[in-house]
JSON list of C-alpha atoms in Angstrom, two decimals:
[
{"chain": "B", "resi": 1, "resn": "MET", "atom": "CA", "xyz": [94.58, 150.01, 123.65]},
{"chain": "B", "resi": 2, "resn": "GLY", "atom": "CA", "xyz": [92.23, 147.18, 122.66]},
{"chain": "B", "resi": 3, "resn": "CYS", "atom": "CA", "xyz": [92.63, 143.50, 123.02]},
{"chain": "B", "resi": 4, "resn": "SER", "atom": "CA", "xyz": [93.70, 141.77, 119.79]},
{"chain": "B", "resi": 5, "resn": "ASP", "atom": "CA", "xyz": [92.08, 138.51, 118.70]},
{"chain": "B", "resi": 6, "resn": "ARG", "atom": "CA", "xyz": [95.17, 137.15, 117.01]},
{"chain": "B", "resi": 7, "resn": "ASN", "atom": "CA", "xyz": [96.19, 133.54, 117.42]},
{"chain": "B", "resi": 8, "resn": "THR", "atom": "CA", "xyz": [99.48, 132.83, 119.05]},
{"chain": "B", "resi": 9, "resn": "THR", "atom": "CA", "xyz": [102.31, 131.92, 116.73]},
{"chain": "B", "resi": 10, "resn": "PRO", "atom": "CA", "xyz": [103.17, 128.21, 116.48]},
{"chain": "B", "resi": 11, "resn": "PRO", "atom": "CA", "xyz": [106.35, 127.02, 118.21]},
{"chain": "B", "resi": 12, "resn": "ILE", "atom": "CA", "xyz": [109.50, 127.28, 116.15]},
{"chain": "B", "resi": 13, "resn": "THR", "atom": "CA", "xyz": [111.59, 124.19, 115.57]},
{"chain": "B", "resi": 14, "resn": "VAL", "atom": "CA", "xyz": [115.21, 124.85, 116.46]},
{"chain": "B", "resi": 15, "resn": "SER", "atom": "CA", "xyz": [118.11, 122.45, 116.08]},
{"chain": "B", "resi": 16, "resn": "ILE", "atom": "CA", "xyz": [120.73, 123.01, 118.76]},
{"chain": "B", "resi": 17, "resn": "PRO", "atom": "CA", "xyz": [123.77, 120.80, 119.05]},
{"chain": "B", "resi": 18, "resn": "TYR", "atom": "CA", "xyz": [124.00, 119.94, 122.72]},
{"chain": "B", "resi": 19, "resn": "SER", "atom": "CA", "xyz": [126.86, 118.26, 124.44]},
{"chain": "B", "resi": 20, "resn": "TYR", "atom": "CA", "xyz": [126.77, 117.31, 128.08]},
{"chain": "B", "resi": 21, "resn": "SER", "atom": "CA", "xyz": [129.85, 116.61, 130.08]},
{"chain": "B", "resi": 22, "resn": "PRO", "atom": "CA", "xyz": [129.37, 115.51, 133.70]},
{"chain": "B", "resi": 23, "resn": "SER", "atom": "CA", "xyz": [132.80, 116.87, 134.64]},
{"chain": "B", "resi": 24, "resn": "SER", "atom": "CA", "xyz": [131.94, 120.30, 133.34]},
{"chain": "B", "resi": 25, "resn": "SER", "atom": "CA", "xyz": [130.60, 122.71, 135.93]},
{"chain": "B", "resi": 26, "resn": "SER", "atom": "CA", "xyz": [129.41, 125.16, 133.31]},
{"chain": "B", "resi": 27, "resn": "CYS", "atom": "CA", "xyz": [125.79, 125.01, 132.19]},
{"chain": "B", "resi": 28, "resn": "CYS", "atom": "CA", "xyz": [125.96, 127.30, 129.17]},
{"chain": "B", "resi": 29, "resn": "PRO", "atom": "CA", "xyz": [127.11, 125.89, 125.82]},
{"chain": "B", "resi": 30, "resn": "SER", "atom": "CA", "xyz": [128.76, 129.21, 124.91]},
{"chain": "B", "resi": 31, "resn": "GLN", "atom": "CA", "xyz": [131.18, 128.91, 127.84]},
{"chain": "B", "resi": 32, "resn": "LEU", "atom": "CA", "xyz": [132.34, 125.41, 126.87]},
{"chain": "B", "resi": 33, "resn": "SER", "atom": "CA", "xyz": [135.65, 125.19, 125.11]},
{"chain": "B", "resi": 34, "resn": "PRO", "atom": "CA", "xyz": [135.33, 123.49, 121.71]},
{"chain": "B", "resi": 35, "resn": "PRO", "atom": "CA", "xyz": [136.88, 120.02, 121.77]},
{"chain": "B", "resi": 36, "resn": "SER", "atom": "CA", "xyz": [139.23, 119.07, 119.00]},
{"chain": "B", "resi": 37, "resn": "ASP", "atom": "CA", "xyz": [137.55, 117.07, 116.18]},
{"chain": "B", "resi": 38, "resn": "PRO", "atom": "CA", "xyz": [134.38, 116.12, 118.07]},
{"chain": "B", "resi": 39, "resn": "PRO", "atom": "CA", "xyz": [132.00, 113.68, 116.45]},
{"chain": "B", "resi": 40, "resn": "SER", "atom": "CA", "xyz": [128.97, 115.58, 115.26]},
{"chain": "B", "resi": 41, "resn": "PRO", "atom": "CA", "xyz": [126.21, 115.02, 117.82]},
{"chain": "B", "resi": 42, "resn": "PRO", "atom": "CA", "xyz": [122.69, 114.51, 116.51]},
{"chain": "B", "resi": 43, "resn": "PRO", "atom": "CA", "xyz": [120.69, 117.71, 116.63]},
{"chain": "B", "resi": 44, "resn": "VAL", "atom": "CA", "xyz": [118.12, 117.96, 119.38]},
{"chain": "B", "resi": 45, "resn": "ILE", "atom": "CA", "xyz": [114.75, 118.89, 117.95]},
{"chain": "B", "resi": 46, "resn": "LEU", "atom": "CA", "xyz": [112.65, 120.87, 120.36]},
{"chain": "B", "resi": 47, "resn": "SER", "atom": "CA", "xyz": [109.44, 120.05, 118.53]},
{"chain": "B", "resi": 48, "resn": "PRO", "atom": "CA", "xyz": [107.86, 116.59, 118.39]},
{"chain": "B", "resi": 49, "resn": "CYS", "atom": "CA", "xyz": [107.18, 114.86, 115.09]},
{"chain": "B", "resi": 50, "resn": "ALA", "atom": "CA", "xyz": [103.88, 115.59, 113.39]},
{"chain": "B", "resi": 51, "resn": "ALA", "atom": "CA", "xyz": [102.42, 112.26, 114.53]},
{"chain": "B", "resi": 52, "resn": "CYS", "atom": "CA", "xyz": [103.23, 112.79, 118.20]},
{"chain": "B", "resi": 53, "resn": "LYS", "atom": "CA", "xyz": [102.07, 116.39, 118.03]},
{"chain": "B", "resi": 54, "resn": "ILE", "atom": "CA", "xyz": [98.69, 115.38, 116.58]},
{"chain": "B", "resi": 55, "resn": "LEU", "atom": "CA", "xyz": [98.33, 112.47, 119.01]},
{"chain": "B", "resi": 56, "resn": "ARG", "atom": "CA", "xyz": [99.38, 114.81, 121.85]},
{"chain": "B", "resi": 57, "resn": "ARG", "atom": "CA", "xyz": [101.98, 112.50, 123.23]},
{"chain": "B", "resi": 58, "resn": "ARG", "atom": "CA", "xyz": [105.64, 112.81, 124.05]},
{"chain": "B", "resi": 59, "resn": "CYS", "atom": "CA", "xyz": [107.89, 112.10, 121.07]},
{"chain": "B", "resi": 60, "resn": "VAL", "atom": "CA", "xyz": [110.54, 109.64, 122.27]},
{"chain": "B", "resi": 61, "resn": "GLU", "atom": "CA", "xyz": [114.03, 109.45, 120.84]},
{"chain": "B", "resi": 62, "resn": "LYS", "atom": "CA", "xyz": [113.38, 106.24, 118.89]},
{"chain": "B", "resi": 63, "resn": "CYS", "atom": "CA", "xyz": [109.93, 107.26, 117.65]},
{"chain": "B", "resi": 64, "resn": "VAL", "atom": "CA", "xyz": [109.00, 105.01, 114.71]},
{"chain": "B", "resi": 65, "resn": "LEU", "atom": "CA", "xyz": [106.95, 107.74, 113.07]},
{"chain": "B", "resi": 66, "resn": "ALA", "atom": "CA", "xyz": [109.41, 110.65, 113.41]},
{"chain": "B", "resi": 67, "resn": "PRO", "atom": "CA", "xyz": [111.54, 109.97, 110.29]},
{"chain": "B", "resi": 68, "resn": "TYR", "atom": "CA", "xyz": [108.47, 109.73, 108.07]},
{"chain": "B", "resi": 69, "resn": "PHE", "atom": "CA", "xyz": [106.21, 112.41, 109.53]},
{"chain": "B", "resi": 70, "resn": "PRO", "atom": "CA", "xyz": [108.38, 115.48, 110.22]},
{"chain": "B", "resi": 71, "resn": "PRO", "atom": "CA", "xyz": [106.92, 118.38, 112.23]},
{"chain": "B", "resi": 72, "resn": "THR", "atom": "CA", "xyz": [106.76, 120.49, 109.07]},
{"chain": "B", "resi": 73, "resn": "GLU", "atom": "CA", "xyz": [104.24, 118.12, 107.41]},
{"chain": "B", "resi": 74, "resn": "PRO", "atom": "CA", "xyz": [101.34, 117.56, 109.84]},
{"chain": "B", "resi": 75, "resn": "LEU", "atom": "CA", "xyz": [98.77, 117.11, 107.05]},
{"chain": "B", "resi": 76, "resn": "LYS", "atom": "CA", "xyz": [100.62, 114.01, 105.84]},
{"chain": "B", "resi": 77, "resn": "PHE", "atom": "CA", "xyz": [100.04, 112.21, 109.15]},
{"chain": "B", "resi": 78, "resn": "THR", "atom": "CA", "xyz": [96.52, 113.59, 109.58]},
{"chain": "B", "resi": 79, "resn": "ILE", "atom": "CA", "xyz": [95.43, 112.06, 106.27]},
{"chain": "B", "resi": 80, "resn": "ALA", "atom": "CA", "xyz": [97.02, 108.66, 106.99]},
{"chain": "B", "resi": 81, "resn": "HIS", "atom": "CA", "xyz": [95.74, 108.65, 110.59]},
{"chain": "B", "resi": 82, "resn": "ARG", "atom": "CA", "xyz": [92.18, 109.43, 109.51]},
{"chain": "B", "resi": 83, "resn": "VAL", "atom": "CA", "xyz": [92.02, 106.35, 107.27]},
{"chain": "B", "resi": 84, "resn": "PHE", "atom": "CA", "xyz": [94.36, 103.79, 108.85]},
{"chain": "B", "resi": 85, "resn": "GLY", "atom": "CA", "xyz": [94.71, 104.88, 112.48]},
{"chain": "B", "resi": 86, "resn": "ALA", "atom": "CA", "xyz": [97.95, 105.57, 114.31]},
{"chain": "B", "resi": 87, "resn": "SER", "atom": "CA", "xyz": [98.27, 102.13, 115.94]},
{"chain": "B", "resi": 88, "resn": "ASN", "atom": "CA", "xyz": [97.85, 100.35, 112.59]},
{"chain": "B", "resi": 89, "resn": "ILE", "atom": "CA", "xyz": [100.45, 102.61, 110.98]},
{"chain": "B", "resi": 90, "resn": "ILE", "atom": "CA", "xyz": [102.91, 101.90, 113.81]},
{"chain": "B", "resi": 91, "resn": "LYS", "atom": "CA", "xyz": [102.29, 98.12, 113.64]},
{"chain": "B", "resi": 92, "resn": "PHE", "atom": "CA", "xyz": [102.69, 98.12, 109.89]},
{"chain": "B", "resi": 93, "resn": "LEU", "atom": "CA", "xyz": [105.97, 100.08, 110.02]},
{"chain": "B", "resi": 94, "resn": "GLN", "atom": "CA", "xyz": [107.40, 97.87, 112.77]},
{"chain": "B", "resi": 95, "resn": "GLU", "atom": "CA", "xyz": [106.79, 94.77, 110.62]},
{"chain": "B", "resi": 96, "resn": "LEU", "atom": "CA", "xyz": [108.75, 96.22, 107.68]},
{"chain": "B", "resi": 97, "resn": "PRO", "atom": "CA", "xyz": [112.52, 96.57, 107.29]},
{"chain": "B", "resi": 98, "resn": "GLU", "atom": "CA", "xyz": [113.72, 100.17, 107.51]},
{"chain": "B", "resi": 99, "resn": "SER", "atom": "CA", "xyz": [114.64, 100.25, 103.82]},
{"chain": "B", "resi": 100, "resn": "GLN", "atom": "CA", "xyz": [110.97, 99.82, 102.84]},
{"chain": "B", "resi": 101, "resn": "ARG", "atom": "CA", "xyz": [109.34, 102.08, 105.41]},
{"chain": "B", "resi": 102, "resn": "ALA", "atom": "CA", "xyz": [109.61, 105.35, 103.47]},
{"chain": "B", "resi": 103, "resn": "ASP", "atom": "CA", "xyz": [107.92, 103.80, 100.44]},
{"chain": "B", "resi": 104, "resn": "ALA", "atom": "CA", "xyz": [105.26, 102.24, 102.66]},
{"chain": "B", "resi": 105, "resn": "VAL", "atom": "CA", "xyz": [104.46, 105.60, 104.28]},
{"chain": "B", "resi": 106, "resn": "SER", "atom": "CA", "xyz": [104.29, 107.25, 100.88]},
{"chain": "B", "resi": 107, "resn": "SER", "atom": "CA", "xyz": [101.89, 104.53, 99.69]},
{"chain": "B", "resi": 108, "resn": "MET", "atom": "CA", "xyz": [99.75, 104.80, 102.82]},
{"chain": "B", "resi": 109, "resn": "VAL", "atom": "CA", "xyz": [99.45, 108.56, 102.46]},
{"chain": "B", "resi": 110, "resn": "TYR", "atom": "CA", "xyz": [98.56, 108.21, 98.77]},
{"chain": "B", "resi": 111, "resn": "GLU", "atom": "CA", "xyz": [95.97, 105.50, 99.45]},
{"chain": "B", "resi": 112, "resn": "ALA", "atom": "CA", "xyz": [94.49, 107.49, 102.35]},
{"chain": "B", "resi": 113, "resn": "ASN", "atom": "CA", "xyz": [94.27, 110.61, 100.21]},
{"chain": "B", "resi": 114, "resn": "ALA", "atom": "CA", "xyz": [92.55, 108.63, 97.44]},
{"chain": "B", "resi": 115, "resn": "ARG", "atom": "CA", "xyz": [90.19, 107.04, 99.97]},
{"chain": "B", "resi": 116, "resn": "ILE", "atom": "CA", "xyz": [89.23, 110.47, 101.33]},
{"chain": "B", "resi": 117, "resn": "ARG", "atom": "CA", "xyz": [88.55, 111.76, 97.80]},
{"chain": "B", "resi": 118, "resn": "ASP", "atom": "CA", "xyz": [86.62, 108.63, 96.78]},
{"chain": "B", "resi": 119, "resn": "PRO", "atom": "CA", "xyz": [85.39, 106.72, 99.86]},
{"chain": "B", "resi": 120, "resn": "VAL", "atom": "CA", "xyz": [83.88, 103.87, 97.81]},
{"chain": "B", "resi": 121, "resn": "TYR", "atom": "CA", "xyz": [86.66, 102.97, 95.36]},
{"chain": "B", "resi": 122, "resn": "GLY", "atom": "CA", "xyz": [89.73, 104.79, 96.70]},
{"chain": "B", "resi": 123, "resn": "SER", "atom": "CA", "xyz": [92.83, 104.43, 94.55]},
{"chain": "B", "resi": 124, "resn": "ALA", "atom": "CA", "xyz": [91.20, 101.56, 92.62]},
{"chain": "B", "resi": 125, "resn": "GLY", "atom": "CA", "xyz": [88.73, 104.10, 91.22]},
{"chain": "B", "resi": 126, "resn": "THR", "atom": "CA", "xyz": [91.61, 106.31, 90.11]},
{"chain": "B", "resi": 127, "resn": "ILE", "atom": "CA", "xyz": [93.35, 103.33, 88.50]},
{"chain": "B", "resi": 128, "resn": "CYS", "atom": "CA", "xyz": [90.17, 102.29, 86.63]},
{"chain": "B", "resi": 129, "resn": "HIS", "atom": "CA", "xyz": [89.63, 105.85, 85.45]},
{"chain": "B", "resi": 130, "resn": "LEU", "atom": "CA", "xyz": [93.21, 106.08, 84.16]},
{"chain": "B", "resi": 131, "resn": "GLN", "atom": "CA", "xyz": [92.98, 102.67, 82.46]},
{"chain": "B", "resi": 132, "resn": "LYS", "atom": "CA", "xyz": [89.79, 103.80, 80.71]},
{"chain": "B", "resi": 133, "resn": "GLN", "atom": "CA", "xyz": [91.58, 106.95, 79.53]},
{"chain": "B", "resi": 134, "resn": "VAL", "atom": "CA", "xyz": [94.50, 104.87, 78.24]},
{"chain": "B", "resi": 135, "resn": "SER", "atom": "CA", "xyz": [92.21, 102.53, 76.29]},
{"chain": "B", "resi": 136, "resn": "GLU", "atom": "CA", "xyz": [90.30, 105.48, 74.79]},
{"chain": "B", "resi": 137, "resn": "LEU", "atom": "CA", "xyz": [93.56, 107.15, 73.76]},
{"chain": "B", "resi": 138, "resn": "GLN", "atom": "CA", "xyz": [94.86, 103.88, 72.28]},
{"chain": "B", "resi": 139, "resn": "ALA", "atom": "CA", "xyz": [91.67, 103.56, 70.19]},
{"chain": "B", "resi": 140, "resn": "GLU", "atom": "CA", "xyz": [92.02, 107.18, 69.07]},
{"chain": "B", "resi": 141, "resn": "LEU", "atom": "CA", "xyz": [95.67, 106.57, 68.15]},
{"chain": "B", "resi": 142, "resn": "ALA", "atom": "CA", "xyz": [94.77, 103.44, 66.14]},
{"chain": "B", "resi": 143, "resn": "LYS", "atom": "CA", "xyz": [92.08, 105.42, 64.30]},
{"chain": "B", "resi": 144, "resn": "ALA", "atom": "CA", "xyz": [94.55, 108.22, 63.52]},
{"chain": "B", "resi": 145, "resn": "LYS", "atom": "CA", "xyz": [97.14, 105.70, 62.26]},
{"chain": "B", "resi": 146, "resn": "ALA", "atom": "CA", "xyz": [94.50, 104.10, 60.02]},
{"chain": "B", "resi": 147, "resn": "GLU", "atom": "CA", "xyz": [93.60, 107.53, 58.60]},
{"chain": "B", "resi": 148, "resn": "VAL", "atom": "CA", "xyz": [97.28, 108.26, 57.92]},
{"chain": "B", "resi": 149, "resn": "MET", "atom": "CA", "xyz": [97.70, 104.91, 56.14]},
{"chain": "B", "resi": 150, "resn": "SER", "atom": "CA", "xyz": [94.56, 105.59, 54.07]},
{"chain": "B", "resi": 151, "resn": "MET", "atom": "CA", "xyz": [95.82, 109.03, 53.08]},
{"chain": "B", "resi": 152, "resn": "GLN", "atom": "CA", "xyz": [99.24, 107.62, 52.16]},
{"chain": "B", "resi": 153, "resn": "CYS", "atom": "CA", "xyz": [97.59, 104.97, 49.95]},
{"chain": "B", "resi": 154, "resn": "GLN", "atom": "CA", "xyz": [95.39, 107.61, 48.31]},
{"chain": "B", "resi": 155, "resn": "GLN", "atom": "CA", "xyz": [98.44, 109.79, 47.71]},
{"chain": "B", "resi": 156, "resn": "SER", "atom": "CA", "xyz": [100.45, 106.96, 46.13]},
{"chain": "B", "resi": 157, "resn": "ASP", "atom": "CA", "xyz": [97.44, 105.99, 43.94]},
{"chain": "B", "resi": 158, "resn": "LEU", "atom": "CA", "xyz": [97.01, 109.61, 42.87]},
{"chain": "B", "resi": 159, "resn": "VAL", "atom": "CA", "xyz": [100.71, 109.99, 42.03]},
{"chain": "B", "resi": 160, "resn": "ALA", "atom": "CA", "xyz": [100.62, 106.77, 39.98]},
{"chain": "B", "resi": 161, "resn": "LEU", "atom": "CA", "xyz": [97.49, 107.95, 38.13]},
{"chain": "B", "resi": 162, "resn": "ILE", "atom": "CA", "xyz": [99.02, 111.34, 37.37]},
{"chain": "B", "resi": 163, "resn": "CYS", "atom": "CA", "xyz": [102.22, 109.73, 36.08]},
{"chain": "B", "resi": 164, "resn": "MET", "atom": "CA", "xyz": [100.22, 107.35, 33.88]},
{"chain": "B", "resi": 165, "resn": "LYS", "atom": "CA", "xyz": [98.08, 110.17, 32.43]},
{"chain": "B", "resi": 166, "resn": "MET", "atom": "CA", "xyz": [101.14, 112.27, 31.76]},
{"chain": "B", "resi": 167, "resn": "SER", "atom": "CA", "xyz": [102.92, 109.43, 29.97]},
{"chain": "B", "resi": 168, "resn": "GLU", "atom": "CA", "xyz": [99.86, 108.69, 27.78]},
{"chain": "B", "resi": 169, "resn": "SER", "atom": "CA", "xyz": [99.20, 112.28, 26.74]},
{"chain": "B", "resi": 170, "resn": "GLN", "atom": "CA", "xyz": [102.74, 113.42, 26.18]},
{"chain": "B", "resi": 171, "resn": "GLU", "atom": "CA", "xyz": [104.19, 113.67, 22.72]},
{"chain": "B", "resi": 172, "resn": "PRO", "atom": "CA", "xyz": [107.86, 112.96, 22.31]},
{"chain": "B", "resi": 173, "resn": "ILE", "atom": "CA", "xyz": [109.66, 115.95, 23.57]},
{"chain": "B", "resi": 174, "resn": "SER", "atom": "CA", "xyz": [111.82, 117.64, 21.00]},
{"chain": "B", "resi": 175, "resn": "TYR", "atom": "CA", "xyz": [114.16, 120.23, 22.16]},
{"chain": "B", "resi": 176, "resn": "GLN", "atom": "CA", "xyz": [114.33, 122.18, 18.90]},
{"chain": "B", "resi": 177, "resn": "LEU", "atom": "CA", "xyz": [114.50, 125.88, 18.97]},
{"chain": "B", "resi": 178, "resn": "PRO", "atom": "CA", "xyz": [111.87, 127.61, 16.85]},
{"chain": "B", "resi": 179, "resn": "TYR", "atom": "CA", "xyz": [114.46, 129.63, 14.91]},
{"chain": "B", "resi": 180, "resn": "GLU", "atom": "CA", "xyz": [116.97, 126.84, 14.47]},
{"chain": "B", "resi": 181, "resn": "ASN", "atom": "CA", "xyz": [116.40, 126.46, 10.72]},
{"chain": "B", "resi": 182, "resn": "ALA", "atom": "CA", "xyz": [115.92, 130.14, 10.12]},
{"chain": "B", "resi": 183, "resn": "ASN", "atom": "CA", "xyz": [118.57, 131.86, 8.10]},
{"chain": "B", "resi": 184, "resn": "PHE", "atom": "CA", "xyz": [118.77, 135.46, 9.11]},
{"chain": "B", "resi": 185, "resn": "PHE", "atom": "CA", "xyz": [121.41, 136.28, 6.56]},
{"chain": "B", "resi": 186, "resn": "SER", "atom": "CA", "xyz": [119.50, 135.06, 3.56]},
{"chain": "B", "resi": 187, "resn": "GLU", "atom": "CA", "xyz": [120.46, 136.49, 0.22]},
{"chain": "B", "resi": 188, "resn": "GLU", "atom": "CA", "xyz": [116.86, 136.97, -0.70]},
{"chain": "B", "resi": 189, "resn": "LEU", "atom": "CA", "xyz": [116.63, 139.82, 1.69]},
{"chain": "B", "resi": 190, "resn": "GLU", "atom": "CA", "xyz": [117.69, 143.20, 0.47]},
{"chain": "B", "resi": 191, "resn": "PRO", "atom": "CA", "xyz": [120.22, 145.08, 2.43]},
{"chain": "B", "resi": 192, "resn": "LEU", "atom": "CA", "xyz": [118.86, 148.22, 4.00]},
{"chain": "B", "resi": 193, "resn": "TRP", "atom": "CA", "xyz": [121.88, 150.46, 3.52]},
{"chain": "B", "resi": 194, "resn": "THR", "atom": "CA", "xyz": [122.61, 150.21, -0.16]}
]
């Protein structure tokens, strides 16, 4: 039997509702009797948030970063941390009301990602590139609309010309049948059966 060079599996995040009662002498949750209509306790997460895991520190209960950098998305914090730094992210989030923090984290991660892709211009480079594309497409659209208008004018001129030529060259239309004046039962004709 040889030694395998496999990496160890990462820790699994498990949510376990835990209730502690000082009067209870039992230590196992399976031996506790279920109370009637208990308020749902917050789940205890055995794994720290992605930020605390990357910073190798203990994730406290009121961690500012935990709601925005869950343990399942470590790359999100890594990108933001590389550009802004953990202390700046924490300071920035503490200055904002909680209702704006999720959008701020999303913006920081986007800006950091853009800054990593384009260190000189960052997201401003992306914005300029997109604005250039929009202006090129608007010019192309204006050109296409002008071509459509030109073709419509040519078509209306052509239809008017055709109608004018037809009205000039047409004789009055008579709807006479070619055999209308013909008398098939003329007396000049001899009967065939006599």
